[in-house]
């Protein structure tokens, strides 16, 4: 982040454009994830990703798409009639609520706005053909369209970039050498391919907009390439875009913190508004958007899914049996571990030593990140090899049961940097953060003793002994959420957002 901010201070990156698209947000996000080794962002052209493997993956995704479209056809939305709001989301946002897969952000916000007689169209995509069926509410699956557009965008291999584009790349490389930063950057070929893809995708979304004539676009996780294209389409179609908070935000998050080069109209790959859970996140957004830009403003709307669970509007059928299981067990402490896709084996190795040095009466619930479901069996095998002698570890129920159900009955939560720290706080569960990045994300929680930073194994075990597991539900429902909903509904109806 420090180097990205250095570039923003040294160069007019807000003027870096290709075919009307702001390049810097894409470059910034790609660079960040490429350097923390997140595979889906850092992958570059190589022998390991040959044409054969890409074709095989595309064919597999198409088969999954057609299968899902047929099996769950009753929940397919065919984009008929006008819709007030078009919502764009990833299927990974789905959680199992009783017998259906529920989109946390979309279904909870749609429930509230439908009470205001506003209509929705949900556009849904997935990664690697990993659909979660049956769906709770209708959506249009767009993976076939994304694959076709991606293929068409990559047909032309010749890179058509002007001198100003190369100027920014050269200057960034000079800054890297000057500051002796050993960073990786996306190649000009990859940048060009993705920019072409974003342009083609934006045209696809605008055709949908012409059909349903929306007043606003909403998204989850705006900083994926497919969603950035949606933001661009909203901007060019003349409707506002809103990103719904889905996890931690802060000044160290590449998508939500320290955009130093913001001015005027801002970037057309960033949303107009950020729907935030609390004042803390809103303050972070305002710290860099503030008076510098007409766009990219925060709105405090709350975590609606969490509020609906806490109020009883959403309930889990498994709760009674799980509650009884906890009550009858001989375990004296229940510990929830939320894994992240990055360096999860390193995290597990550290925790296994803790498990070995802790009482057998402690139960460890190890939960996979939603983006790790596809490699669940691989992780289970890794766990079995490491923990064959332990009888107090559960991965299946910890992963399959809803997070908010688990948090009701946990005594402590452990993570590297998962946003579950914020959600655990809402259930009165103290967290132990075992990674420096997490400690920097959750400074407030550590200062308020809602979390403890313990990086080495001895400190983790000591912290576990220290935490008594006395919970008090911290309900998040408040008048500000209701006010934000009323404000948004009014603005949507009058098209004055």
Short mmCIF file of C-alpha atoms in Angstrom, two decimals:
data_model
loop_
_atom_site.label_atom_id
_atom_site.label_comp_id
_atom_site.label_asym_id
_atom_site.label_seq_id
_atom_site.Cartn_x
_atom_site.Cartn_y
_atom_site.Cartn_z
CA UNK A 1 0.00 0.00 0.00
CA UNK A 2 2.81 2.43 0.82
CA UNK A 3 4.32 2.09 -2.65
CA UNK A 4 0.92 2.44 -4.35
CA UNK A 5 0.37 5.66 -2.42
CA UNK A 6 3.85 6.82 -3.44
CA UNK A 7 2.86 6.34 -7.08
CA UNK A 8 -0.38 8.27 -6.51
CA UNK A 9 1.55 11.15 -4.96
CA UNK A 10 4.18 11.22 -7.72
CA UNK A 11 2.09 10.71 -10.86
CA UNK A 12 -1.27 12.03 -12.17
CA UNK A 13 -2.73 8.52 -12.18
CA UNK A 14 -6.28 9.89 -12.18
CA UNK A 15 -5.58 10.96 -15.79
CA UNK A 16 -4.45 7.48 -16.90
CA UNK A 17 -7.14 6.23 -19.28
CA UNK A 18 -7.75 3.78 -22.10
CA UNK A 19 -10.91 4.02 -24.22
CA UNK A 20 -12.46 6.20 -21.53
CA UNK A 21 -11.70 3.69 -18.74
CA UNK A 22 -9.80 4.75 -15.62
CA UNK A 23 -6.77 2.43 -15.65
CA UNK A 24 -5.33 3.12 -12.21
CA UNK A 25 -8.00 1.28 -10.10
CA UNK A 26 -7.44 -1.89 -12.15
CA UNK A 27 -3.64 -1.57 -12.02
CA UNK A 28 -3.68 -0.85 -8.28
CA UNK A 29 -5.86 -3.87 -7.38
CA UNK A 30 -3.96 -6.24 -9.69
CA UNK A 31 -0.60 -5.11 -8.31
CA UNK A 32 -1.68 -5.50 -4.70
CA UNK A 33 -3.04 -9.02 -5.04
CA UNK A 34 -0.23 -10.11 -7.33
CA UNK A 35 2.24 -9.24 -4.60
CA UNK A 36 0.41 -11.00 -1.76
CA UNK A 37 0.20 -14.13 -3.93
CA UNK A 38 -3.56 -14.38 -4.28
CA UNK A 39 -3.79 -16.85 -7.14
CA UNK A 40 -6.87 -15.63 -8.97
CA UNK A 41 -5.41 -12.11 -9.25
CA UNK A 42 -1.71 -12.85 -9.52
CA UNK A 43 -1.91 -15.41 -12.28
CA UNK A 44 -0.10 -14.33 -15.42
CA UNK A 45 0.45 -16.00 -18.77
CA UNK A 46 2.74 -18.99 -18.24
CA UNK A 47 3.27 -22.57 -19.23
CA UNK A 48 1.14 -23.60 -16.27
CA UNK A 49 -1.87 -21.86 -17.76
CA UNK A 50 -1.75 -23.11 -21.30
CA UNK A 51 -4.41 -22.73 -23.92
CA UNK A 52 -5.42 -26.34 -23.26
CA UNK A 53 -6.04 -25.76 -19.54
CA UNK A 54 -7.95 -22.56 -20.18
CA UNK A 55 -10.12 -24.27 -22.77
CA UNK A 56 -10.74 -27.22 -20.45
CA UNK A 57 -11.69 -24.86 -17.62
CA UNK A 58 -14.03 -22.88 -19.90
CA UNK A 59 -15.76 -26.05 -21.11
CA UNK A 60 -16.16 -27.30 -17.55
CA UNK A 61 -17.65 -23.95 -16.51
CA UNK A 62 -20.10 -24.03 -19.42
CA UNK A 63 -21.25 -27.53 -18.48
CA UNK A 64 -21.78 -26.38 -14.88
CA UNK A 65 -23.68 -23.32 -16.13
CA UNK A 66 -26.11 -25.31 -18.26
CA UNK A 67 -26.58 -27.90 -15.53
CA UNK A 68 -27.33 -25.21 -12.91
CA UNK A 69 -29.66 -23.37 -15.31
CA UNK A 70 -31.67 -26.57 -15.84
CA UNK A 71 -31.65 -27.97 -12.31
CA UNK A 72 -32.64 -24.63 -10.71
CA UNK A 73 -34.64 -23.25 -13.67
CA UNK A 74 -37.55 -22.18 -11.45
CA UNK A 75 -35.24 -19.58 -9.92
CA UNK A 76 -34.00 -18.19 -13.25
CA UNK A 77 -34.78 -14.54 -13.95
CA UNK A 78 -35.25 -13.75 -17.64
CA UNK A 79 -35.01 -9.95 -17.26
CA UNK A 80 -38.62 -9.25 -18.22
CA UNK A 81 -40.07 -5.84 -17.42
CA UNK A 82 -38.67 -2.75 -15.74
CA UNK A 83 -36.55 -3.11 -12.58
CA UNK A 84 -35.73 -0.29 -10.21
CA UNK A 85 -32.43 -1.83 -9.07
CA UNK A 86 -29.95 -4.11 -10.83
CA UNK A 87 -27.74 -6.00 -8.38
CA UNK A 88 -24.44 -7.67 -9.33
CA UNK A 89 -22.94 -10.33 -7.08
CA UNK A 90 -20.73 -13.41 -6.90
CA UNK A 91 -22.27 -16.79 -6.01
CA UNK A 92 -19.59 -17.10 -3.31
CA UNK A 93 -21.69 -14.64 -1.28
CA UNK A 94 -24.29 -17.37 -0.79
CA UNK A 95 -24.76 -19.00 2.62
CA UNK A 96 -26.99 -21.97 3.43
CA UNK A 97 -30.12 -20.86 5.24
CA UNK A 98 -32.18 -23.94 5.98
CA UNK A 99 -32.90 -25.59 2.61
CA UNK A 100 -31.80 -22.75 0.30
CA UNK A 101 -28.67 -20.80 -0.58
CA UNK A 102 -29.18 -17.21 0.49
CA UNK A 103 -27.26 -14.22 -0.93
CA UNK A 104 -26.35 -12.40 2.29
CA UNK A 105 -26.10 -8.90 0.90
CA UNK A 106 -28.65 -9.12 -1.93
CA UNK A 107 -31.49 -11.05 -0.30
CA UNK A 108 -31.34 -9.05 2.94
CA UNK A 109 -31.37 -5.67 1.20
CA UNK A 110 -33.94 -6.79 -1.40
CA UNK A 111 -36.26 -7.86 1.43
CA UNK A 112 -36.21 -4.36 2.88
CA UNK A 113 -36.53 -2.44 -0.39
CA UNK A 114 -39.30 -4.67 -1.73
CA UNK A 115 -41.35 -3.43 1.21
CA UNK A 116 -40.96 -0.02 -0.46
CA UNK A 117 -42.38 -1.53 -3.70
CA UNK A 118 -39.02 -1.45 -5.47
CA UNK A 119 -38.17 -4.22 -7.94
CA UNK A 120 -34.82 -6.00 -8.38
CA UNK A 121 -32.87 -7.89 -11.01
CA UNK A 122 -29.95 -9.92 -9.64
CA UNK A 123 -27.07 -10.74 -12.00
CA UNK A 124 -25.00 -13.61 -10.59
CA UNK A 125 -21.67 -15.08 -11.62
CA UNK A 126 -19.42 -17.68 -10.08
CA UNK A 127 -15.84 -18.94 -10.30
CA UNK A 128 -14.88 -22.32 -11.66
CA UNK A 129 -18.52 -23.35 -12.13
CA UNK A 130 -19.14 -23.54 -8.37
CA UNK A 131 -22.90 -22.93 -8.13
CA UNK A 132 -24.82 -23.14 -4.87
CA UNK A 133 -28.29 -24.52 -5.45
CA UNK A 134 -31.17 -24.25 -4.90
CA UNK A 135 -31.22 -20.47 -4.81
CA UNK A 136 -33.38 -18.64 -2.27
CA UNK A 137 -34.56 -16.02 -4.76
CA UNK A 138 -34.39 -15.67 -8.57
CA UNK A 139 -31.28 -14.44 -10.35
CA UNK A 140 -29.88 -14.40 -13.85
CA UNK A 141 -26.75 -16.53 -14.21
CA UNK A 142 -24.37 -14.71 -16.55
CA UNK A 143 -21.31 -16.98 -16.63
CA UNK A 144 -21.96 -18.10 -20.21
CA UNK A 145 -21.97 -14.45 -21.31
CA UNK A 146 -18.79 -13.70 -19.34
CA UNK A 147 -16.98 -16.67 -20.92
CA UNK A 148 -18.01 -15.73 -24.46
CA UNK A 149 -17.05 -12.09 -23.95
CA UNK A 150 -13.75 -13.06 -22.33
CA UNK A 151 -12.92 -15.33 -25.27
CA UNK A 152 -13.84 -12.68 -27.83
CA UNK A 153 -11.75 -10.06 -26.00
CA UNK A 154 -8.64 -12.24 -26.16
CA UNK A 155 -8.83 -13.04 -29.89
CA UNK A 156 -6.84 -10.01 -30.99
CA UNK A 157 -3.30 -10.40 -29.69
CA UNK A 158 -1.91 -7.08 -30.99
CA UNK A 159 -1.57 -4.59 -28.13
CA UNK A 160 -2.95 -1.18 -29.14
CA UNK A 161 -1.76 1.31 -26.52
CA UNK A 162 -0.70 4.92 -26.97
CA UNK A 163 2.41 6.71 -25.69
CA UNK A 164 0.67 8.11 -22.61
CA UNK A 165 -0.19 4.57 -21.48
CA UNK A 166 3.45 3.48 -21.75
CA UNK A 167 4.51 6.69 -19.97
CA UNK A 168 2.73 5.61 -16.78
CA UNK A 169 4.18 2.10 -16.92
CA UNK A 170 7.71 3.46 -17.43
CA UNK A 171 7.38 5.98 -14.60
CA UNK A 172 6.08 3.33 -12.21
CA UNK A 173 9.04 1.09 -13.07
CA UNK A 174 11.44 4.00 -12.45
CA UNK A 175 9.85 4.64 -9.05
CA UNK A 176 10.22 0.94 -8.24
CA UNK A 177 13.94 0.98 -9.01
CA UNK A 178 14.49 4.26 -7.20
CA UNK A 179 12.86 2.93 -4.03
CA UNK A 180 14.39 -0.55 -4.40
CA UNK A 181 10.99 -2.19 -4.27
CA UNK A 182 10.99 -5.78 -5.49
CA UNK A 183 7.39 -5.71 -6.66
CA UNK A 184 5.61 -7.55 -9.45
CA UNK A 185 3.34 -5.69 -11.84
CA UNK A 186 0.76 -6.85 -14.37
CA UNK A 187 2.24 -6.95 -17.87
CA UNK A 188 1.05 -4.51 -20.53
CA UNK A 189 -0.43 -7.48 -22.41
CA UNK A 190 -2.48 -8.55 -19.40
CA UNK A 191 -3.61 -4.99 -18.71
CA UNK A 192 -4.69 -4.57 -22.32
CA UNK A 193 -6.58 -7.88 -22.32
CA UNK A 194 -8.45 -6.98 -19.13
CA UNK A 195 -9.25 -3.46 -20.33
CA UNK A 196 -10.69 -4.89 -23.55
CA UNK A 197 -12.68 -7.35 -21.45
CA UNK A 198 -13.98 -4.58 -19.18
CA UNK A 199 -15.02 -2.50 -22.19
CA UNK A 200 -16.87 -5.44 -23.81
CA UNK A 201 -18.52 -6.41 -20.52
CA UNK A 202 -19.70 -2.83 -19.93
CA UNK A 203 -21.42 -2.87 -23.33
CA UNK A 204 -23.10 -6.17 -22.39
CA UNK A 205 -24.39 -4.74 -19.10
CA UNK A 206 -25.69 -1.61 -20.84
CA UNK A 207 -27.80 -3.78 -23.15
CA UNK A 208 -29.42 -5.27 -20.04
CA UNK A 209 -29.95 -1.76 -18.65
CA UNK A 210 -31.71 -0.71 -21.88
CA UNK A 211 -34.08 -3.64 -21.39
CA UNK A 212 -34.95 -3.16 -17.70
CA UNK A 213 -34.31 0.63 -17.34
CA UNK A 214 -32.93 0.62 -13.76
CA UNK A 215 -32.55 3.67 -11.54
CA UNK A 216 -29.51 2.38 -9.67
CA UNK A 217 -26.93 -0.42 -9.68
CA UNK A 218 -25.75 -2.24 -6.56
CA UNK A 219 -22.76 -4.56 -6.21
CA UNK A 220 -20.86 -6.71 -3.73
CA UNK A 221 -17.04 -6.68 -3.84
CA UNK A 222 -16.71 -4.04 -6.56
CA UNK A 223 -13.00 -4.68 -7.13
CA UNK A 224 -13.28 -7.90 -9.15
CA UNK A 225 -12.85 -7.32 -12.90
CA UNK A 226 -16.41 -8.37 -13.84
CA UNK A 227 -17.89 -6.02 -11.24
CA UNK A 228 -15.62 -3.10 -12.16
CA UNK A 229 -17.08 -3.41 -15.68
CA UNK A 230 -20.57 -3.21 -14.14
CA UNK A 231 -19.58 -0.02 -12.29
CA UNK A 232 -18.31 1.43 -15.59
CA UNK A 233 -21.60 0.54 -17.29
CA UNK A 234 -23.58 2.28 -14.54
CA UNK A 235 -21.40 5.37 -14.92
CA UNK A 236 -21.84 5.49 -18.71
CA UNK A 237 -25.56 4.70 -18.55
CA UNK A 238 -26.05 7.61 -16.15
CA UNK A 239 -27.20 5.72 -13.04
CA UNK A 240 -25.49 5.71 -9.64
CA UNK A 241 -23.67 2.64 -8.32
CA UNK A 242 -23.50 1.46 -4.71
CA UNK A 243 -21.06 -1.06 -3.22
CA UNK A 244 -22.54 -3.02 -0.30
CA UNK A 245 -20.00 -3.75 2.42
CA UNK A 246 -19.23 -7.47 2.68
CA UNK A 247 -16.25 -7.55 5.02
CA UNK A 248 -13.45 -5.59 6.60
CA UNK A 249 -12.67 -2.13 5.27
CA UNK A 250 -9.89 0.13 6.42
CA UNK A 251 -6.99 2.31 5.35
CA UNK A 252 -4.89 -0.78 4.55
CA UNK A 253 -7.47 -2.39 2.28
CA UNK A 254 -6.47 -1.79 -1.34
CA UNK A 255 -10.08 -1.29 -2.48
CA UNK A 256 -11.34 0.83 0.42
CA UNK A 257 -8.40 2.72 1.86
CA UNK A 258 -6.01 5.55 1.02
CA UNK A 259 -6.99 6.51 -2.51
CA UNK A 260 -4.65 9.50 -2.51
CA UNK A 261 -5.21 10.66 -6.10
CA UNK A 262 -8.95 11.40 -6.04
CA UNK A 263 -10.34 14.55 -7.60
CA UNK A 264 -13.34 15.88 -9.52
CA UNK A 265 -15.39 13.04 -10.97
CA UNK A 266 -13.16 10.38 -9.40
CA UNK A 267 -12.63 7.02 -11.11
CA UNK A 268 -15.28 5.40 -13.29
CA UNK A 269 -14.33 1.92 -12.01
CA UNK A 270 -15.13 2.90 -8.41
CA UNK A 271 -18.72 3.07 -7.10
CA UNK A 272 -20.51 6.34 -6.46
CA UNK A 273 -21.54 5.28 -2.97
CA UNK A 274 -20.30 2.84 -0.33
CA UNK A 275 -22.99 1.27 1.88
CA UNK A 276 -21.10 0.84 5.17
CA UNK A 277 -21.86 -1.20 8.27
CA UNK A 278 -20.90 1.52 10.75
CA UNK A 279 -19.41 4.98 11.27
CA UNK A 280 -15.95 3.41 11.49
CA UNK A 281 -15.98 2.28 7.85
CA UNK A 282 -17.77 5.43 6.70
CA UNK A 283 -15.10 7.59 8.32
CA UNK A 284 -12.41 5.63 6.47
CA UNK A 285 -14.13 6.18 3.10
CA UNK A 286 -14.69 9.87 3.83
CA UNK A 287 -11.04 10.33 4.86
CA UNK A 288 -9.95 9.98 1.22
CA UNK A 289 -13.07 10.95 -0.73
CA UNK A 290 -14.21 13.85 1.47
CA UNK A 291 -14.24 17.12 -0.41
CA UNK A 292 -11.85 15.84 -3.09
CA UNK A 293 -14.45 14.15 -5.30
CA UNK A 294 -18.12 14.46 -6.19
CA UNK A 295 -18.38 10.67 -6.06
CA UNK A 296 -17.28 7.76 -3.83
CA UNK A 297 -19.28 8.83 -0.74
CA UNK A 298 -20.18 6.66 2.28
CA UNK A 299 -23.68 5.85 3.52
CA UNK A 300 -24.08 4.15 6.91
CA UNK A 301 -26.75 1.50 6.30
CA UNK A 302 -25.72 -1.33 8.61
CA UNK A 303 -25.20 -5.07 8.14
CA UNK A 304 -28.77 -5.99 7.21
CA UNK A 305 -28.23 -9.76 7.15
CA UNK A 306 -26.78 -9.66 10.66
CA UNK A 307 -29.62 -7.45 11.88
CA UNK A 308 -32.26 -9.78 10.41
CA UNK A 309 -30.62 -12.79 12.09
CA UNK A 310 -30.40 -11.04 15.45
CA UNK A 311 -34.01 -9.86 15.26
CA UNK A 312 -35.28 -13.36 14.44
CA UNK A 313 -36.49 -12.48 10.93
CA UNK A 314 -34.01 -15.08 9.67
CA UNK A 315 -33.68 -18.25 11.73
CA UNK A 316 -31.72 -21.46 11.29
CA UNK A 317 -33.51 -24.81 11.49
CA UNK A 318 -30.29 -26.51 12.65
CA UNK A 319 -30.04 -24.35 15.76
CA UNK A 320 -31.93 -26.55 18.21
CA UNK A 321 -29.95 -29.69 17.36
CA UNK A 322 -26.64 -27.78 17.37
CA UNK A 323 -27.50 -26.13 20.68
CA UNK A 324 -28.29 -29.54 22.17
CA UNK A 325 -25.01 -30.97 20.81
CA UNK A 326 -23.03 -28.18 22.48
CA UNK A 327 -24.97 -28.56 25.74
CA UNK A 328 -24.42 -32.32 25.95
CA UNK A 329 -20.77 -32.29 24.93
CA UNK A 330 -18.00 -32.71 27.49
CA UNK A 331 -16.00 -29.85 26.01
CA UNK A 332 -15.47 -26.85 28.28
CA UNK A 333 -14.44 -24.36 25.62
CA UNK A 334 -15.53 -24.03 21.98
CA UNK A 335 -13.05 -22.28 19.68
CA UNK A 336 -13.98 -21.13 16.18
CA UNK A 337 -11.10 -20.79 13.69
CA UNK A 338 -11.91 -18.91 10.46
CA UNK A 339 -9.38 -19.64 7.74
CA UNK A 340 -8.39 -17.36 4.84
CA UNK A 341 -7.32 -18.64 1.39
CA UNK A 342 -3.87 -17.07 1.65
CA UNK A 343 -1.27 -19.04 3.63
CA UNK A 344 -3.89 -21.23 5.30
CA UNK A 345 -1.43 -24.12 5.73
CA UNK A 346 0.93 -21.87 7.66
CA UNK A 347 -1.98 -20.86 9.89
CA UNK A 348 -2.99 -24.48 10.48
CA UNK A 349 0.56 -25.59 11.28
CA UNK A 350 0.76 -22.90 13.93
CA UNK A 351 -2.63 -23.85 15.39
CA UNK A 352 -1.91 -27.58 15.49
CA UNK A 353 0.93 -26.91 17.89
CA UNK A 354 -1.51 -24.89 19.99
CA UNK A 355 -4.04 -27.73 19.92
CA UNK A 356 -1.35 -30.15 21.06
CA UNK A 357 -0.46 -27.88 23.98
CA UNK A 358 -3.99 -27.17 25.12
CA UNK A 359 -6.54 -29.20 27.17
CA UNK A 360 -8.37 -32.02 25.41
CA UNK A 361 -11.61 -30.51 26.73
CA UNK A 362 -11.31 -27.66 24.23
CA UNK A 363 -13.20 -28.15 20.97
CA UNK A 364 -11.75 -26.60 17.81
CA UNK A 365 -14.20 -25.70 15.02
CA UNK A 366 -12.14 -25.03 11.87
CA UNK A 367 -14.14 -23.11 9.25
CA UNK A 368 -13.10 -22.70 5.61
CA UNK A 369 -13.43 -19.39 3.80
CA UNK A 370 -16.27 -19.44 1.28
CA UNK A 371 -13.70 -19.21 -1.53
CA UNK A 372 -12.06 -22.46 -0.33
CA UNK A 373 -15.06 -24.78 -0.81
CA UNK A 374 -13.69 -26.08 -4.11
CA UNK A 375 -10.56 -27.39 -2.35
CA UNK A 376 -12.35 -28.62 0.76
CA UNK A 377 -11.32 -32.26 0.30
CA UNK A 378 -7.69 -31.27 -0.15
CA UNK A 379 -7.82 -29.33 3.12
CA UNK A 380 -9.63 -32.15 4.93
CA UNK A 381 -6.86 -34.52 3.83
CA UNK A 382 -4.22 -32.06 5.07
CA UNK A 383 -6.06 -31.81 8.41
CA UNK A 384 -6.36 -35.58 8.76
CA UNK A 385 -2.63 -36.03 8.14
CA UNK A 386 -1.83 -33.41 10.76
CA UNK A 387 -4.51 -34.18 13.27
CA UNK A 388 -5.11 -37.92 13.17
CA UNK A 389 -4.42 -38.12 16.91
CA UNK A 390 -6.82 -35.32 17.84
CA UNK A 391 -10.49 -36.02 18.59
CA UNK A 392 -11.47 -32.45 19.30
CA UNK A 393 -11.43 -30.97 15.76
CA UNK A 394 -14.39 -30.44 13.44
CA UNK A 395 -14.20 -29.05 9.92
CA UNK A 396 -17.40 -30.23 8.25
CA UNK A 397 -20.01 -28.73 10.58
CA UNK A 398 -17.80 -25.69 11.16
CA UNK A 399 -17.82 -25.02 7.42
CA UNK A 400 -21.36 -26.12 6.55
CA UNK A 401 -23.31 -24.41 9.35
CA UNK A 402 -24.04 -20.65 9.05
CA UNK A 403 -21.39 -18.44 10.64
CA UNK A 404 -23.93 -16.55 12.72
CA UNK A 405 -25.31 -19.78 14.15
CA UNK A 406 -21.81 -20.91 15.15
CA UNK A 407 -20.98 -17.57 16.75
CA UNK A 408 -23.99 -17.85 19.07
CA UNK A 409 -22.36 -20.84 20.77
CA UNK A 410 -18.61 -20.17 20.52
CA UNK A 411 -16.47 -19.01 23.43
CA UNK A 412 -13.63 -17.53 21.37
CA UNK A 413 -12.76 -16.83 17.74
CA UNK A 414 -9.30 -17.18 16.13
CA UNK A 415 -8.28 -15.80 12.73
CA UNK A 416 -5.44 -14.29 10.77
CA UNK A 417 -7.40 -11.34 9.39
CA UNK A 418 -10.98 -12.46 8.57
CA UNK A 419 -13.77 -9.88 8.83
CA UNK A 420 -15.45 -12.40 11.15
CA UNK A 421 -13.70 -10.38 13.87
CA UNK A 422 -16.34 -7.67 13.34
CA UNK A 423 -19.19 -10.18 13.29
CA UNK A 424 -17.87 -12.03 16.34
CA UNK A 425 -17.87 -8.71 18.20
CA UNK A 426 -21.58 -8.33 17.39
CA UNK A 427 -22.21 -11.66 19.14
CA UNK A 428 -20.05 -10.78 22.14
CA UNK A 429 -17.33 -13.26 21.17
CA UNK A 430 -13.74 -12.14 21.70
CA UNK A 431 -11.25 -12.76 18.87
CA UNK A 432 -7.59 -13.73 18.88
CA UNK A 433 -5.78 -12.31 15.86
CA UNK A 434 -2.66 -14.26 14.90
CA UNK A 435 -1.33 -12.22 11.98
CA UNK A 436 0.22 -8.74 11.82
CA UNK A 437 -2.01 -7.74 8.90
CA UNK A 438 -5.05 -8.63 10.98
CA UNK A 439 -3.69 -6.63 13.90
CA UNK A 440 -3.42 -3.58 11.64
CA UNK A 441 -6.98 -4.13 10.33
CA UNK A 442 -8.55 -4.41 13.77
CA UNK A 443 -6.78 -1.79 15.87
CA UNK A 444 -10.04 -0.54 17.38
CA UNK A 445 -11.12 -4.02 18.48
CA UNK A 446 -7.72 -4.61 20.10
CA UNK A 447 -7.77 -1.22 21.84
CA UNK A 448 -11.31 -1.89 23.13
CA UNK A 449 -10.29 -5.41 24.25
CA UNK A 450 -12.76 -7.01 21.83
CA UNK A 451 -9.76 -8.77 20.31
CA UNK A 452 -6.27 -9.86 21.36
CA UNK A 453 -3.19 -9.93 19.16
CA UNK A 454 -1.14 -13.07 19.75
CA UNK A 455 1.22 -14.06 16.95
CA UNK A 456 3.30 -16.88 18.47
CA UNK A 457 1.98 -20.22 19.71
CA UNK A 458 2.64 -19.62 23.40
CA UNK A 459 0.82 -16.28 23.31
CA UNK A 460 -2.15 -17.85 21.55
CA UNK A 461 -2.53 -20.58 24.18
CA UNK A 462 -2.11 -18.04 27.00
CA UNK A 463 -4.80 -15.84 25.43
CA UNK A 464 -7.15 -18.84 25.19
CA UNK A 465 -6.71 -19.55 28.91
CA UNK A 466 -7.35 -15.89 29.65
CA UNK A 467 -10.65 -15.65 27.74
CA UNK A 468 -13.53 -16.90 29.86
CA UNK A 469 -16.13 -17.06 27.07
CA UNK A 470 -18.77 -14.92 28.77
CA UNK A 471 -20.85 -13.51 25.94
CA UNK A 472 -23.28 -10.62 25.79
CA UNK A 473 -25.13 -10.11 22.51
CA UNK A 474 -24.27 -6.74 21.02
CA UNK A 475 -27.33 -6.08 18.89
CA UNK A 476 -26.58 -3.99 15.83
CA UNK A 477 -30.14 -2.87 15.06
CA UNK A 478 -30.47 0.90 15.37
CA UNK A 479 -32.40 3.88 14.08
CA UNK A 480 -29.61 4.90 11.72
CA UNK A 481 -30.13 1.75 9.70
CA UNK A 482 -33.83 2.49 9.37
CA UNK A 483 -33.07 6.09 8.43
CA UNK A 484 -30.59 4.99 5.76
CA UNK A 485 -33.12 2.56 4.29
CA UNK A 486 -35.81 5.25 4.20
CA UNK A 487 -33.40 7.71 2.63
CA UNK A 488 -32.26 5.26 -0.04
CA UNK A 489 -35.84 4.22 -0.89
CA UNK A 490 -36.85 7.84 -1.26
CA UNK A 491 -33.86 8.67 -3.42
CA UNK A 492 -34.38 5.63 -5.60
CA UNK A 493 -38.00 6.47 -6.22
CA UNK A 494 -37.20 10.05 -7.17
CA UNK A 495 -34.03 9.03 -9.09
CA UNK A 496 -32.08 11.67 -7.21
CA UNK A 497 -29.33 9.41 -5.85
#
